[in-house]
Structures are given as structure tokens and as C-alpha cells.
Amino acid sequence: MVKDKAIINRLGFNNDGLEVFIQNILKSQWRNQGGILGLNIGKNSDTSIEDASFDYLKSLTRLYPYADYITINISSPNTSELQTLQSGNRLINLLKEIQEKRKELTDIYEKNVPLAVKISPDLKYDQIDFISQILPTYGINGIIATNTSLSRKNLTNLRFSKQSGGLSGSPIHDTSLKIINRLKEKIDSSVEIIGVGGILSGQQAIEKILAGSKAVQLYTGLIYRGPILINECIKAIDQFKLSKNKSFI
Ligand SMILES: Cc1cc2nc3c(=O)[nH]c(=O)nc-3n(C[C@H](O)[C@H](O)[C@H](O)COP(=O)(O)O)c2cc1C
């Protein structure tokens, strides 16, 4: 996939469980050094979709004290049926339960940890519009667009394209931009958009901001470009903001 600057991953959420997760957070110096820590939660692969909220509420409760924000991941393609939580009553019921739990946690810890929902790049416009309508109703603060894709559009390397898993990197940049554009149009401004998907240059980070993102994230770009990509994106966004301000003077 090197030629396409892409990855197909089918990792799923293999992990050592919540308590080890918390121990790892406590060992990390990231937050002490001023880093913003976002924690990402999903359901276990052996929890049925009907019981999914149990896993989200348990993770939310245990992780709440340690997070600067929490991402509710309902879009990973590698956990069976997870993406069905993005639609209809499954989304409404999950967010309702999360909102109730969040009220309790806000009182206990005397802080309101921002919550973001992470969505798939494979959603159709009517699904995006539904999500846009529902998220503010349940007090969600952010939407992260997007996760990896089941589509193999824009992939030239056909040797690996039939492999199962989620596609990330360059081929999904434009698709995730389209989703961000639609969100910007449809979602209430109380919900901030975080743009992610195929950022491999500072210019692409700016494109995500121009489309309506408040912040950006990247993953696959780190593999192809290394950590220097982070500096490149920060510089590009800073310069862009500066030039935008000048044009208003
Ligand atoms: C190896 C790998 C593992 C990932 N694991 C997760 C995950 O556990 N939860 C999640 O929400 N997204 C996960 N993602 C998706 C990324 O966070 C990101 O949304 C996606 O890869 C698109 O961005 P990119 O093109 O910059 O990689 C993973 C991506 C990769 C490549």
C-alpha cells in the first residue's frame, strides 16, 4: 500500500482491559507536560450490539477522571455491528444513556468532560444529517470525522485491496473532506468538528480546517511521514490563520 500512502487494518480493539488502560494512562507523562488527552471507547467484540451501552457506560465511568475528552467510537469497521450504532434508535438510545451517566459523573467529579462521537467516512448524506440532528440534542460536544473506510475507492494498488479491514491514509482524504463539508452545513455550531482522514501534509491539514474542522487528527500520515508531519501541520495551520487575519485588517 506504500504507493497509495494507505493502510488497511483489521486490528479490532485487542487490549488488556480497562484497568491496564488506566495504569498506562497513569504512567504516561503526557498530561503532566500539558498534553491534551483524548480517550477513545468502543464495545467489546464479544458484547452483543443490544448490550453495547453497558460497555460504553462502564468505560465512560472508569475513564472519566483521567480524560480531557472522551471519544465515543461507533464507526470502527473491525468490530461486528458497531457501525449500526450510528443510526436510528440504536444511536438515540446509546446517547440518551450516555447523557444520563454523564450528568452523574459531572456531579461526582465536578467537571464536565467533553464528549465527541466518531463517525465513518462511508455514511450517506441522510445518515450524516440524522447524526447532525441527534448529537446536539444529547449534549455531545464534538464530532470526529472520520474513521477508516470499507470502500476501496481511490486505491490504485489492487493487490491488497481485497483484504478485509478499514482503509486509511491518502485514499480517504477527499471522502472525509466531503463528510466534514456536509457536517459544517448541517450540524449545530455547538458541536465542534475534528477532521481526520488522509492528512499527509500541512496543506491537507489546512484543507480540513477550511472545510469546517476546529482541530485535526492524523494517524497513517505518521507512518509515511514520521513525527515531522505534526510540526508541518502546526506551522501550516498557524500561517494560514495569520494570513486569514491579515486579509480582515
Ligand atoms: C492501525 C490503526 C488502528 C486504529 N485504531 C482505531 C481505534 O482503536 N479507534 C478509532 O476510533 N480509530 C482507530 N483508527 C482510525 C484512526 O484513528 C483514523 O480515524 C483513521 O485511520 C483515518 O485517519 P488517517 O488516514 O490519518 O489514518 C485506527 C487506524 C489505524 C491505521
mmCIF file with all atom_site columns, N, CA and C in Angstrom, residues 28-74:
data_model
loop_
_atom_site.group_PDB
_atom_site.id
_atom_site.type_symbol
_atom_site.label_atom_id
_atom_site.label_alt_id
_atom_site.label_comp_id
_atom_site.label_asym_id
_atom_site.label_entity_id
_atom_site.label_seq_id
_atom_site.pdbx_PDB_ins_code
_atom_site.Cartn_x
_atom_site.Cartn_y
_atom_site.Cartn_z
_atom_site.occupancy
_atom_site.B_iso_or_equiv
_atom_site.pdbx_formal_charge
_atom_site.auth_seq_id
_atom_site.auth_comp_id
_atom_site.auth_asym_id
_atom_site.auth_atom_id
_atom_site.pdbx_PDB_model_num
ATOM 1   N N  . SER A 1 28 ? 1.882   7.519   32.013 1.00 0.00 ? 28 SER A N  1
ATOM 2   C CA . SER A 1 28 ? 2.255   8.454   30.947 1.00 0.00 ? 28 SER A CA 1
ATOM 3   C C  . SER A 1 28 ? 2.486   9.867   31.502 1.00 0.00 ? 28 SER A C  1
ATOM 4   N N  . GLN A 1 29 ? 3.480   10.540  30.966 1.00 0.00 ? 29 GLN A N  1
ATOM 5   C CA . GLN A 1 29 ? 3.785   11.916  31.386 1.00 0.00 ? 29 GLN A CA 1
ATOM 6   C C  . GLN A 1 29 ? 3.063   12.945  30.516 1.00 0.00 ? 29 GLN A C  1
ATOM 7   N N  . TRP A 1 30 ? 2.329   12.478  29.520 1.00 0.00 ? 30 TRP A N  1
ATOM 8   C CA . TRP A 1 30 ? 1.736   13.349  28.502 1.00 0.00 ? 30 TRP A CA 1
ATOM 9   C C  . TRP A 1 30 ? 0.945   14.510  29.097 1.00 0.00 ? 30 TRP A C  1
ATOM 10  N N  . ARG A 1 31 ? 0.030   14.156  30.012 1.00 0.00 ? 31 ARG A N  1
ATOM 11  C CA . ARG A 1 31 ? -0.834  15.199  30.602 1.00 0.00 ? 31 ARG A CA 1
ATOM 12  C C  . ARG A 1 31 ? -0.057  16.140  31.516 1.00 0.00 ? 31 ARG A C  1
ATOM 13  N N  . ASN A 1 32 ? 0.899   15.555  32.289 1.00 0.00 ? 32 ASN A N  1
ATOM 14  C CA . ASN A 1 32 ? 1.712   16.385  33.191 1.00 0.00 ? 32 ASN A CA 1
ATOM 15  C C  . ASN A 1 32 ? 2.487   17.432  32.410 1.00 0.00 ? 32 ASN A C  1
ATOM 16  N N  . GLN A 1 33 ? 2.803   17.091  31.154 1.00 0.00 ? 33 GLN A N  1
ATOM 17  C CA . GLN A 1 33 ? 3.581   18.026  30.331 1.00 0.00 ? 33 GLN A CA 1
ATOM 18  C C  . GLN A 1 33 ? 2.684   18.951  29.507 1.00 0.00 ? 33 GLN A C  1
ATOM 19  N N  . GLY A 1 34 ? 1.418   18.974  29.836 1.00 0.00 ? 34 GLY A N  1
ATOM 20  C CA . GLY A 1 34 ? 0.497   19.909  29.175 1.00 0.00 ? 34 GLY A CA 1
ATOM 21  C C  . GLY A 1 34 ? -0.226  19.334  27.965 1.00 0.00 ? 34 GLY A C  1
ATOM 22  N N  . GLY A 1 35 ? -0.038  18.052  27.690 1.00 0.00 ? 35 GLY A N  1
ATOM 23  C CA . GLY A 1 35 ? -0.724  17.438  26.542 1.00 0.00 ? 35 GLY A CA 1
ATOM 24  C C  . GLY A 1 35 ? -2.219  17.255  26.811 1.00 0.00 ? 35 GLY A C  1
ATOM 25  N N  . ILE A 1 36 ? -2.987  17.335  25.758 1.00 0.00 ? 36 ILE A N  1
ATOM 26  C CA . ILE A 1 36 ? -4.440  17.100  25.879 1.00 0.00 ? 36 ILE A CA 1
ATOM 27  C C  . ILE A 1 36 ? -4.690  15.619  25.626 1.00 0.00 ? 36 ILE A C  1
ATOM 28  N N  . LEU A 1 37 ? -5.353  14.966  26.575 1.00 0.00 ? 37 LEU A N  1
ATOM 29  C CA . LEU A 1 37 ? -5.538  13.518  26.470 1.00 0.00 ? 37 LEU A CA 1
ATOM 30  C C  . LEU A 1 37 ? -6.981  13.162  26.111 1.00 0.00 ? 37 LEU A C  1
ATOM 31  N N  . GLY A 1 38 ? -7.149  12.649  24.893 1.00 0.00 ? 38 GLY A N  1
ATOM 32  C CA . GLY A 1 38 ? -8.456  12.151  24.469 1.00 0.00 ? 38 GLY A CA 1
ATOM 33  C C  . GLY A 1 38 ? -8.461  10.637  24.564 1.00 0.00 ? 38 GLY A C  1
ATOM 34  N N  . LEU A 1 39 ? -9.472  10.069  25.193 1.00 0.00 ? 39 LEU A N  1
ATOM 35  C CA . LEU A 1 39 ? -9.549  8.611   25.331 1.00 0.00 ? 39 LEU A CA 1
ATOM 36  C C  . LEU A 1 39 ? -10.709 8.099   24.483 1.00 0.00 ? 39 LEU A C  1
ATOM 37  N N  . ASN A 1 40 ? -10.458 6.988   23.800 1.00 0.00 ? 40 ASN A N  1
ATOM 38  C CA . ASN A 1 40 ? -11.388 6.501   22.781 1.00 0.00 ? 40 ASN A CA 1
ATOM 39  C C  . ASN A 1 40 ? -12.025 5.196   23.247 1.00 0.00 ? 40 ASN A C  1
ATOM 40  N N  . ILE A 1 41 ? -13.360 5.149   23.304 1.00 0.00 ? 41 ILE A N  1
ATOM 41  C CA . ILE A 1 41 ? -14.017 3.943   23.819 1.00 0.00 ? 41 ILE A CA 1
ATOM 42  C C  . ILE A 1 41 ? -14.942 3.289   22.781 1.00 0.00 ? 41 ILE A C  1
ATOM 43  N N  . GLY A 1 42 ? -14.981 1.948   22.838 1.00 0.00 ? 42 GLY A N  1
ATOM 44  C CA . GLY A 1 42 ? -15.861 1.172   21.956 1.00 0.00 ? 42 GLY A CA 1
ATOM 45  C C  . GLY A 1 42 ? -16.360 -0.040  22.721 1.00 0.00 ? 42 GLY A C  1
ATOM 46  N N  . LYS A 1 43 ? -17.203 -0.817  22.092 1.00 0.00 ? 43 LYS A N  1
ATOM 47  C CA . LYS A 1 43 ? -17.702 -2.017  22.783 1.00 0.00 ? 43 LYS A CA 1
ATOM 48  C C  . LYS A 1 43 ? -16.772 -3.210  22.530 1.00 0.00 ? 43 LYS A C  1
ATOM 49  N N  . ASN A 1 44 ? -16.777 -4.163  23.468 1.00 0.00 ? 44 ASN A N  1
ATOM 50  C CA . ASN A 1 44 ? -16.006 -5.395  23.266 1.00 0.00 ? 44 ASN A CA 1
ATOM 51  C C  . ASN A 1 44 ? -16.611 -6.206  22.131 1.00 0.00 ? 44 ASN A C  1
ATOM 52  N N  . SER A 1 45 ? -15.760 -6.966  21.437 1.00 0.00 ? 45 SER A N  1
ATOM 53  C CA . SER A 1 45 ? -16.261 -7.741  20.299 1.00 0.00 ? 45 SER A CA 1
ATOM 54  C C  . SER A 1 45 ? -17.223 -8.843  20.756 1.00 0.00 ? 45 SER A C  1
ATOM 55  N N  . ASP A 1 46 ? -17.103 -9.302  22.018 1.00 0.00 ? 46 ASP A N  1
ATOM 56  C CA . ASP A 1 46 ? -17.986 -10.379 22.477 1.00 0.00 ? 46 ASP A CA 1
ATOM 57  C C  . ASP A 1 46 ? -19.197 -9.850  23.260 1.00 0.00 ? 46 ASP A C  1
ATOM 58  N N  . THR A 1 47 ? -19.411 -8.552  23.217 1.00 0.00 ? 47 THR A N  1
ATOM 59  C CA . THR A 1 47 ? -20.641 -7.985  23.793 1.00 0.00 ? 47 THR A CA 1
ATOM 60  C C  . THR A 1 47 ? -21.635 -7.808  22.646 1.00 0.00 ? 47 THR A C  1
ATOM 61  N N  . SER A 1 48 ? -22.864 -8.262  22.855 1.00 0.00 ? 48 SER A N  1
ATOM 62  C CA . SER A 1 48 ? -23.836 -8.154  21.752 1.00 0.00 ? 48 SER A CA 1
ATOM 63  C C  . SER A 1 48 ? -24.167 -6.681  21.518 1.00 0.00 ? 48 SER A C  1
ATOM 64  N N  . ILE A 1 49 ? -24.637 -6.386  20.330 1.00 0.00 ? 49 ILE A N  1
ATOM 65  C CA . ILE A 1 49 ? -24.930 -4.997  19.983 1.00 0.00 ? 49 ILE A CA 1
ATOM 66  C C  . ILE A 1 49 ? -26.064 -4.452  20.872 1.00 0.00 ? 49 ILE A C  1
ATOM 67  N N  . GLU A 1 50 ? -26.968 -5.337  21.300 1.00 0.00 ? 50 GLU A N  1
ATOM 68  C CA . GLU A 1 50 ? -28.082 -4.912  22.171 1.00 0.00 ? 50 GLU A CA 1
ATOM 69  C C  . GLU A 1 50 ? -27.546 -4.452  23.538 1.00 0.00 ? 50 GLU A C  1
ATOM 70  N N  . ASP A 1 51 ? -26.413 -5.040  23.962 1.00 0.00 ? 51 ASP A N  1
ATOM 71  C CA . ASP A 1 51 ? -25.845 -4.684  25.280 1.00 0.00 ? 51 ASP A CA 1
ATOM 72  C C  . ASP A 1 51 ? -24.701 -3.676  25.161 1.00 0.00 ? 51 ASP A C  1
ATOM 73  N N  . ALA A 1 52 ? -24.532 -3.092  23.974 1.00 0.00 ? 52 ALA A N  1
ATOM 74  C CA . ALA A 1 52 ? -23.361 -2.232  23.733 1.00 0.00 ? 52 ALA A CA 1
ATOM 75  C C  . ALA A 1 52 ? -23.257 -1.103  24.755 1.00 0.00 ? 52 ALA A C  1
ATOM 76  N N  . SER A 1 53 ? -24.394 -0.527  25.128 1.00 0.00 ? 53 SER A N  1
ATOM 77  C CA . SER A 1 53 ? -24.335 0.646   26.022 1.00 0.00 ? 53 SER A CA 1
ATOM 78  C C  . SER A 1 53 ? -23.678 0.285   27.354 1.00 0.00 ? 53 SER A C  1
ATOM 79  N N  . PHE A 1 54 ? -23.820 -0.975  27.778 1.00 0.00 ? 54 PHE A N  1
ATOM 80  C CA . PHE A 1 54 ? -23.182 -1.406  29.025 1.00 0.00 ? 54 PHE A CA 1
ATOM 81  C C  . PHE A 1 54 ? -21.676 -1.144  28.968 1.00 0.00 ? 54 PHE A C  1
ATOM 82  N N  . ASP A 1 55 ? -21.049 -1.526  27.866 1.00 0.00 ? 55 ASP A N  1
ATOM 83  C CA . ASP A 1 55 ? -19.593 -1.343  27.721 1.00 0.00 ? 55 ASP A CA 1
ATOM 84  C C  . ASP A 1 55 ? -19.221 0.148   27.669 1.00 0.00 ? 55 ASP A C  1
ATOM 85  N N  . TYR A 1 56 ? -20.022 0.919   26.904 1.00 0.00 ? 56 TYR A N  1
ATOM 86  C CA . TYR A 1 56 ? -19.711 2.364   26.806 1.00 0.00 ? 56 TYR A CA 1
ATOM 87  C C  . TYR A 1 56 ? -19.835 3.034   28.176 1.00 0.00 ? 56 TYR A C  1
ATOM 88  N N  . LEU A 1 57 ? -20.892 2.687   28.913 1.00 0.00 ? 57 LEU A N  1
ATOM 89  C CA . LEU A 1 57 ? -21.107 3.343   30.209 1.00 0.00 ? 57 LEU A CA 1
ATOM 90  C C  . LEU A 1 57 ? -20.026 2.938   31.203 1.00 0.00 ? 57 LEU A C  1
ATOM 91  N N  . LYS A 1 58 ? -19.618 1.670   31.138 1.00 0.00 ? 58 LYS A N  1
ATOM 92  C CA . LYS A 1 58 ? -18.573 1.202   32.051 1.00 0.00 ? 58 LYS A CA 1
ATOM 93  C C  . LYS A 1 58 ? -17.245 1.925   31.754 1.00 0.00 ? 58 LYS A C  1
ATOM 94  N N  . SER A 1 59 ? -16.899 2.012   30.468 1.00 0.00 ? 59 SER A N  1
ATOM 95  C CA . SER A 1 59 ? -15.651 2.685   30.087 1.00 0.00 ? 59 SER A CA 1
ATOM 96  C C  . SER A 1 59 ? -15.711 4.165   30.447 1.00 0.00 ? 59 SER A C  1
ATOM 97  N N  . LEU A 1 60 ? -16.856 4.772   30.160 1.00 0.00 ? 60 LEU A N  1
ATOM 98  C CA . LEU A 1 60 ? -17.023 6.204   30.459 1.00 0.00 ? 60 LEU A CA 1
ATOM 99  C C  . LEU A 1 60 ? -16.817 6.449   31.961 1.00 0.00 ? 60 LEU A C  1
ATOM 100 N N  . THR A 1 61 ? -17.425 5.601   32.772 1.00 0.00 ? 61 THR A N  1
ATOM 101 C CA . THR A 1 61 ? -17.366 5.773   34.216 1.00 0.00 ? 61 THR A CA 1
ATOM 102 C C  . THR A 1 61 ? -15.932 5.624   34.741 1.00 0.00 ? 61 THR A C  1
ATOM 103 N N  . ARG A 1 62 ? -15.239 4.604   34.273 1.00 0.00 ? 62 ARG A N  1
ATOM 104 C CA . ARG A 1 62 ? -13.875 4.355   34.779 1.00 0.00 ? 62 ARG A CA 1
ATOM 105 C C  . ARG A 1 62 ? -12.875 5.391   34.255 1.00 0.00 ? 62 ARG A C  1
ATOM 106 N N  . LEU A 1 63 ? -13.076 5.861   33.020 1.00 0.00 ? 63 LEU A N  1
ATOM 107 C CA . LEU A 1 63 ? -12.068 6.736   32.397 1.00 0.00 ? 63 LEU A CA 1
ATOM 108 C C  . LEU A 1 63 ? -12.314 8.225   32.647 1.00 0.00 ? 63 LEU A C  1
ATOM 109 N N  . TYR A 1 64 ? -13.522 8.535   33.074 1.00 0.00 ? 64 TYR A N  1
ATOM 110 C CA . TYR A 1 64 ? -13.931 9.948   33.203 1.00 0.00 ? 64 TYR A CA 1
ATOM 111 C C  . TYR A 1 64 ? -12.909 10.815  33.956 1.00 0.00 ? 64 TYR A C  1
ATOM 112 N N  . PRO A 1 65 ? -12.383 10.340  35.109 1.00 0.00 ? 65 PRO A N  1
ATOM 113 C CA . PRO A 1 65 ? -11.476 11.224  35.859 1.00 0.00 ? 65 PRO A CA 1
ATOM 114 C C  . PRO A 1 65 ? -10.156 11.506  35.148 1.00 0.00 ? 65 PRO A C  1
ATOM 115 N N  . TYR A 1 66 ? -9.789  10.682  34.164 1.00 0.00 ? 66 TYR A N  1
ATOM 116 C CA . TYR A 1 66 ? -8.437  10.782  33.574 1.00 0.00 ? 66 TYR A CA 1
ATOM 117 C C  . TYR A 1 66 ? -8.419  11.482  32.225 1.00 0.00 ? 66 TYR A C  1
ATOM 118 N N  . ALA A 1 67 ? -9.566  11.826  31.679 1.00 0.00 ? 67 ALA A N  1
ATOM 119 C CA . ALA A 1 67 ? -9.616  12.286  30.281 1.00 0.00 ? 67 ALA A CA 1
ATOM 120 C C  . ALA A 1 67 ? -9.835  13.787  30.165 1.00 0.00 ? 67 ALA A C  1
ATOM 121 N N  . ASP A 1 68 ? -9.221  14.396  29.152 1.00 0.00 ? 68 ASP A N  1
ATOM 122 C CA . ASP A 1 68 ? -9.565  15.780  28.798 1.00 0.00 ? 68 ASP A CA 1
ATOM 123 C C  . ASP A 1 68 ? -10.776 15.770  27.871 1.00 0.00 ? 68 ASP A C  1
ATOM 124 N N  . TYR A 1 69 ? -10.899 14.729  27.075 1.00 0.00 ? 69 TYR A N  1
ATOM 125 C CA . TYR A 1 69 ? -12.138 14.499  26.326 1.00 0.00 ? 69 TYR A CA 1
ATOM 126 C C  . TYR A 1 69 ? -12.250 13.010  26.044 1.00 0.00 ? 69 TYR A C  1
ATOM 127 N N  . ILE A 1 70 ? -13.465 12.552  25.802 1.00 0.00 ? 70 ILE A N  1
ATOM 128 C CA . ILE A 1 70 ? -13.671 11.122  25.528 1.00 0.00 ? 70 ILE A CA 1
ATOM 129 C C  . ILE A 1 70 ? -14.365 10.975  24.173 1.00 0.00 ? 70 ILE A C  1
ATOM 130 N N  . THR A 1 71 ? -13.829 10.069  23.362 1.00 0.00 ? 71 THR A N  1
ATOM 131 C CA . THR A 1 71 ? -14.410 9.802   22.048 1.00 0.00 ? 71 THR A CA 1
ATOM 132 C C  . THR A 1 71 ? -15.265 8.537   22.110 1.00 0.00 ? 71 THR A C  1
ATOM 133 N N  . ILE A 1 72 ? -16.498 8.668   21.666 1.00 0.00 ? 72 ILE A N  1
ATOM 134 C CA . ILE A 1 72 ? -17.394 7.516   21.595 1.00 0.00 ? 72 ILE A CA 1
ATOM 135 C C  . ILE A 1 72 ? -17.270 6.990   20.168 1.00 0.00 ? 72 ILE A C  1
ATOM 136 N N  . ASN A 1 73 ? -16.560 5.881   20.062 1.00 0.00 ? 73 ASN A N  1
ATOM 137 C CA . ASN A 1 73 ? -16.275 5.327   18.737 1.00 0.00 ? 73 ASN A CA 1
ATOM 138 C C  . ASN A 1 73 ? -17.397 4.372   18.327 1.00 0.00 ? 73 ASN A C  1
ATOM 139 N N  . ILE A 1 74 ? -18.182 4.792   17.350 1.00 0.00 ? 74 ILE A N  1
ATOM 140 C CA . ILE A 1 74 ? -19.272 3.934   16.857 1.00 0.00 ? 74 ILE A CA 1
ATOM 141 C C  . ILE A 1 74 ? -19.057 3.657   15.368 1.00 0.00 ? 74 ILE A C  1
#
